[in-house]
XYZ file of C-alpha atoms in Angstrom:
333
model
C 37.499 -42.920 76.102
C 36.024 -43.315 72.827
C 37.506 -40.414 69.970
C 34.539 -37.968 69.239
C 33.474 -37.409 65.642
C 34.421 -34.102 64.539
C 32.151 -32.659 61.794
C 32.150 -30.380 59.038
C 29.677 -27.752 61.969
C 32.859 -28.079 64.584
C 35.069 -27.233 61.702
C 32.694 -24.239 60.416
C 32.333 -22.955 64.282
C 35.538 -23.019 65.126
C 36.811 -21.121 62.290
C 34.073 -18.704 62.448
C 32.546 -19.351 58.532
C 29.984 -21.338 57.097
C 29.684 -24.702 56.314
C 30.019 -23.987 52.384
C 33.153 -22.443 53.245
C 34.790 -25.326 54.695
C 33.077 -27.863 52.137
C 34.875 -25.706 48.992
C 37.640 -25.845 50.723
C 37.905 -29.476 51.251
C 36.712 -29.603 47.429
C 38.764 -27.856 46.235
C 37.100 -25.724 45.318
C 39.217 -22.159 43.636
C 36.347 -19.573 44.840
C 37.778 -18.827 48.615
C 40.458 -16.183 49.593
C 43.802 -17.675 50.697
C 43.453 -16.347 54.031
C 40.691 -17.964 54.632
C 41.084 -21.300 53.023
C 44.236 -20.925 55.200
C 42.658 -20.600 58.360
C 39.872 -22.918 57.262
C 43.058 -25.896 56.698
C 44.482 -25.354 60.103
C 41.305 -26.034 61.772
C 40.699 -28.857 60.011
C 44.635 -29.810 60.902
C 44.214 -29.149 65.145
C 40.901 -30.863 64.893
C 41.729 -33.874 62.671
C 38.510 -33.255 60.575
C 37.934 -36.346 57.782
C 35.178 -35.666 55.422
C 32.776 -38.289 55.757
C 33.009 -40.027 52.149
C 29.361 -41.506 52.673
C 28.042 -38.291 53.986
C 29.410 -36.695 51.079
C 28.185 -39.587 48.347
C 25.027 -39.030 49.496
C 24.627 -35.208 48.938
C 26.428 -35.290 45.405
C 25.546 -38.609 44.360
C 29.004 -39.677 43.722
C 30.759 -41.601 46.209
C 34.244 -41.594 44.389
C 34.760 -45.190 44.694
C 35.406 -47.814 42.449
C 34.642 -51.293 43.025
C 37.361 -53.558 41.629
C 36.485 -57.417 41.749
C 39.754 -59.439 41.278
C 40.013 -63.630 40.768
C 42.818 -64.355 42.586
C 44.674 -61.273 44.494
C 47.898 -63.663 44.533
C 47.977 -64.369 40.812
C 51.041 -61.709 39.167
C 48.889 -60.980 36.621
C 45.822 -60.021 38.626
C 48.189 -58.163 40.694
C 49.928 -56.226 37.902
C 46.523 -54.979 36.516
C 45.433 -53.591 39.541
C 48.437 -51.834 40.656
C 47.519 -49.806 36.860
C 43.773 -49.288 38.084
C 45.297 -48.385 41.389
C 47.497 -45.365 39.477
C 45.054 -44.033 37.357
C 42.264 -44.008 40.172
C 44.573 -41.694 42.684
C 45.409 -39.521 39.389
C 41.247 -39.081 39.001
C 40.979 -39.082 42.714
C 38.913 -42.037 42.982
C 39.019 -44.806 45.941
C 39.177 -48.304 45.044
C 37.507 -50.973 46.851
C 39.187 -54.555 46.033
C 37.295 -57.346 46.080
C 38.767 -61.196 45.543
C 36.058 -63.449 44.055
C 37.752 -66.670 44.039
C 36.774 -67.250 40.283
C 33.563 -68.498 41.661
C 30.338 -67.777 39.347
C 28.487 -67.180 42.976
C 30.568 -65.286 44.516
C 30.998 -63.343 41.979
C 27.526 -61.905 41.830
C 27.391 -61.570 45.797
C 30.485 -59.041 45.447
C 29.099 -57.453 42.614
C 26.472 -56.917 44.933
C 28.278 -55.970 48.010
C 29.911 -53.663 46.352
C 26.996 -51.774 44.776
C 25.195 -51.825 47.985
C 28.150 -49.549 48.807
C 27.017 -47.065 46.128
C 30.577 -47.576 43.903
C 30.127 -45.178 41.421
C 31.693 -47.829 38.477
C 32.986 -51.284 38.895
C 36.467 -53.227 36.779
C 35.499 -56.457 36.310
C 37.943 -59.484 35.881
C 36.491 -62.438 35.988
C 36.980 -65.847 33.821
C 34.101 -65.473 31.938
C 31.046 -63.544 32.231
C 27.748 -65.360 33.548
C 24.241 -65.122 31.955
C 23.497 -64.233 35.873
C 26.506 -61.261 35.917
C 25.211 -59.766 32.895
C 21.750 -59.360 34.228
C 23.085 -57.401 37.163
C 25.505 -55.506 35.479
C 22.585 -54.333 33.252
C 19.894 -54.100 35.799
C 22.350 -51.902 38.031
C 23.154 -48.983 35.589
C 26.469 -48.515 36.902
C 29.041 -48.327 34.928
C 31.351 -52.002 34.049
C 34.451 -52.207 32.557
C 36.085 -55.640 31.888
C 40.099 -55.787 32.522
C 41.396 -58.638 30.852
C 38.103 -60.659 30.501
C 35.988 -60.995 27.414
C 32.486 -60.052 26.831
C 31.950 -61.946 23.150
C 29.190 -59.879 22.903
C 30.906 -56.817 23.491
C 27.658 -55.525 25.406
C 30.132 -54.314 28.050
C 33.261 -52.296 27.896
C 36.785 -54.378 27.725
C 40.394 -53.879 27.687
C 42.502 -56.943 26.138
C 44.960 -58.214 23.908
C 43.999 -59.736 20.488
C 44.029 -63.427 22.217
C 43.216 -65.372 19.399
C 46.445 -63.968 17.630
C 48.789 -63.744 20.634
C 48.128 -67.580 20.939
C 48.330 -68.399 17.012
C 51.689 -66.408 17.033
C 52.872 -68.874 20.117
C 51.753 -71.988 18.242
C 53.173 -71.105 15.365
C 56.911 -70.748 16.825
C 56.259 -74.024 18.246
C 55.569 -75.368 15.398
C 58.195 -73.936 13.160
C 60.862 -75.298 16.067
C 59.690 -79.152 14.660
C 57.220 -79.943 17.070
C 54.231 -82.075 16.029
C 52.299 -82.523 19.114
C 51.924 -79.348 20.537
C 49.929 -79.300 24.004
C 46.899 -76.697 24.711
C 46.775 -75.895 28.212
C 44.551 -73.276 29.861
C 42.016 -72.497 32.458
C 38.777 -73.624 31.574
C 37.174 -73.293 28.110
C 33.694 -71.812 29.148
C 35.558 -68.989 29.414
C 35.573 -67.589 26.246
C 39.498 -66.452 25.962
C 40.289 -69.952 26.310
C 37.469 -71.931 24.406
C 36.697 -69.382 21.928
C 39.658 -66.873 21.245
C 42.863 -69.101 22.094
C 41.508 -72.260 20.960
C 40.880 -70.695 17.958
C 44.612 -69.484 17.170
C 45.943 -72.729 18.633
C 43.730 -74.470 15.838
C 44.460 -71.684 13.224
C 47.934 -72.761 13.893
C 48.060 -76.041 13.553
C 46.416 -75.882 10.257
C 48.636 -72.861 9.032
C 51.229 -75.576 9.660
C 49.584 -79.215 8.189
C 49.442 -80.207 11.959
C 46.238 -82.591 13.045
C 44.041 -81.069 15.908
C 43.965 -83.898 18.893
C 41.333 -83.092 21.755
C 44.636 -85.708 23.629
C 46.142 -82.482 23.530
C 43.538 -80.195 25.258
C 43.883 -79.736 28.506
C 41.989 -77.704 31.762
C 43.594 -76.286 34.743
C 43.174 -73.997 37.284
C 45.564 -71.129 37.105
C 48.135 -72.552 39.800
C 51.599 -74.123 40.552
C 49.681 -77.326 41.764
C 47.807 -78.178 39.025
C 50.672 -77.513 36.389
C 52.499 -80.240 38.500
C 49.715 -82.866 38.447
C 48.914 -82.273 34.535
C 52.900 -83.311 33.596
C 52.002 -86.869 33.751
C 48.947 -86.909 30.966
C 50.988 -84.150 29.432
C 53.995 -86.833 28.515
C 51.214 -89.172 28.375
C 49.967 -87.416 25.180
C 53.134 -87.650 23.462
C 53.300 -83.844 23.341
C 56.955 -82.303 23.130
C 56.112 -78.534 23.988
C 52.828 -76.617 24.870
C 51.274 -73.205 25.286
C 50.036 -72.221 28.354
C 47.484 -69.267 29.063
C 49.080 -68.973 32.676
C 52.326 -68.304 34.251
C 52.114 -69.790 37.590
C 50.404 -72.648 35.711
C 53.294 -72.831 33.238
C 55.717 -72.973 36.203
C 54.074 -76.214 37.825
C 54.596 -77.359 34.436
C 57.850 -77.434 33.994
C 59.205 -78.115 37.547
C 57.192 -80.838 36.692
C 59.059 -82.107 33.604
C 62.297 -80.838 35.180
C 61.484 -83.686 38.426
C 61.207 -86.111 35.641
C 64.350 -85.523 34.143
C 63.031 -83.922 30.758
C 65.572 -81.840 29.674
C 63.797 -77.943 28.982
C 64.122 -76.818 25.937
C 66.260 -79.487 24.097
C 63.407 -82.035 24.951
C 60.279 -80.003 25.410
C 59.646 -76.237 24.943
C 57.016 -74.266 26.516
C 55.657 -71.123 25.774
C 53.411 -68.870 28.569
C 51.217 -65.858 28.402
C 51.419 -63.587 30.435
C 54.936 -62.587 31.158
C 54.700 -62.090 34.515
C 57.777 -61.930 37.073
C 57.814 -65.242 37.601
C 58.492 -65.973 33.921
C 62.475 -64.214 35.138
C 61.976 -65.978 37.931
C 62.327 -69.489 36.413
C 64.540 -71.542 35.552
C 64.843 -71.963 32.700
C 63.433 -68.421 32.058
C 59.998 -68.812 30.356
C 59.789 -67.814 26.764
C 56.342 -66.051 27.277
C 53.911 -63.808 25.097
C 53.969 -59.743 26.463
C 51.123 -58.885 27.550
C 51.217 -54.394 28.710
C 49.823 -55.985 32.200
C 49.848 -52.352 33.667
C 48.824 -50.636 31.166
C 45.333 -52.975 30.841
C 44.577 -52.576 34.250
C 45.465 -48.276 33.658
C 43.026 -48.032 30.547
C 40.634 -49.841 32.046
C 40.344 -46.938 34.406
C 40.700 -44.506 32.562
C 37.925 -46.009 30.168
C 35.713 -46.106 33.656
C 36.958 -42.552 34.636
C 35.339 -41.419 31.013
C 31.690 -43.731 31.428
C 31.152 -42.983 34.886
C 31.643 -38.827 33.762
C 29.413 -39.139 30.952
C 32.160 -38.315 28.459
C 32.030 -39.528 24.700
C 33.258 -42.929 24.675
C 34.671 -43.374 20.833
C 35.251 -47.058 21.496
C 34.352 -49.418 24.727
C 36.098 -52.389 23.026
C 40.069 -51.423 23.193
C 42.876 -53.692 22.228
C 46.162 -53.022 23.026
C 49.851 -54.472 21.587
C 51.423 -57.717 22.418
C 54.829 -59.617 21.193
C 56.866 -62.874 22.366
C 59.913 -62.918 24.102
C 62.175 -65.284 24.010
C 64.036 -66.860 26.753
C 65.454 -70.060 28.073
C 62.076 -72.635 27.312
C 62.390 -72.724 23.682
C 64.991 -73.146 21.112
């Protein structure tokens, strides 16, 4: 037999008030005597009443969801930053909606979509880069957009990050001090402006700071997985490169169990510096030297940066960078 619906009239009825009554209650609302808000709370217990979250959206125009549309739900540092938007949206009492986009520019905008056919009331954006196509529907939508670990070189949208450019000039630049010459660029790919733009830029601020040529031998594109670190080792040795910086950890990994299968000895032989300083960067072996990235904490001021647009509070600044470092383990000397 199928469960009946129980509504906010059974709940009303049966505790003999109105149906304000039991809606402050369920709000929250401070305005009700305890003994009724009491009695109102068991009723809703025996009956197993559940506000109706669409019901409700549609009366206060707030749904209290927040769409959150994620490249790769697997990758540790996707992961890490929504586990922050998670927190913070339970502290504001907001529901979060996850949505995994693959990384591809299509079906990207047909989330987007989805998810603002569901009436989210703000949406965290990480994504590669951002489309001439995403823009026009973040703009045309009016709701609220927050990028989380994604740039917007036009800073048209709000963003959480890490200074990229100097996070990656700071990585080269220990390579490059350690005596390597040919230092290998590896990252996802460079439409995306952190990687063409902001680390490309401190990789090449780097090599000058240091009297080191730039080599587009040394460039290479990836997607952010084991599997492709492991089929770029070959050009890698190809290129005559003895260490590299990588703009992704599980992409660093393939690297080196690469180099490890051929026998290169890690550091003494090559060094390799990651990004993102995920788990798996402790996982490895050798331990990945790796640039700290507050992974949690981007993901938490994100939403808390969302919490603020989609409330109408002043917003002193949408662009916010937060603190890095390096931390040195087993991949470099």
């Amino acid at each position: 037999m199928e469960k009946q619906t129980i509504t906010i009239y059974d709940v009303a009825r049966e505790a003999n008030v109105s149906m304000a009554t039991v809606s402050r209650v369920v709000n929250g609302n401070p305005n009700v005597k305890p003994a009724t808000r009491k009695k109102v709370l068991e009723v809703i217990d025996r009956l197993d009443y559940r506000p109706n979250a669409v019901a409700r959206g549609l009366a206060s125009k707030k749904t209290t969801t927040v769409g959150v549309i994620i490249p790769d739900v697997s990758n540790m540092f996707f992961a890490s930053l929504a586990r922050g938007i998670d927190d913070v949206a339970t502290m504001y009492k907001y529901n979060i909606i996850l949505a995994n986009s693959d990384g591809n520019d299509q079906k990207e905008v047909n989330v987007l979509n989805n998810l603002l056919a569901k009436q989210v009331d703000g949406v965290i954006f990480m994504g590669h880069h951002i489309t001439d196509e995403i823009r026009g529907e973040f703009s045309r939508s009016k709701t609220p957009v927050v990028l989380a670990g994604s740039i917007d070189p036009d800073e048209q949208v709000g963003s959480v990050n890490i200074d990229y450019t100097s996070a990656a000039k700071d990585a080269v630049n220990k390579l490059a001090k350690n005596g390597n010459e040919k230092i290998a660029f590896v990252s996802g790919a460079l439409i995306d402006p952190i990687n063409g733009q902001n680390r490309l830029k401190g990789y090449k601020e780097a090599l000058k700071e240091n009297h080191l040529s730039y080599s587009e031998g040394l460039i290479f594109e990836a997607e952010y997985n084991f599997k492709d670190g492991i089929s770029l080792v070959e050009r890698i040795n190809n290129s005559g490169a003895t260490a590299a910086y990588v703009s992704d950890d599980e992409l660093a990994i393939g690297i080196l169990d690469g180099l490890l299968d051929k026998g290169v000895k890690i550091p003494e032989e090559f060094e390799i510096i990651t990004s993102n300083n995920s788990l798996l960067t402790d996982v490895a072996r050798p331990r990945l030297t790796s640039i700290t990235q507050p992974l949690y904490d981007l993901g938490a001021v994100s939403m808390r940066l969302l919490t603020k647009m989609m409330n109408k509070e002043e917003v002193e600044e949408k662009t916010i960078v937060l603190p890095y470092g390096i931390e040195e383990k087993g991949s470099t000397k």
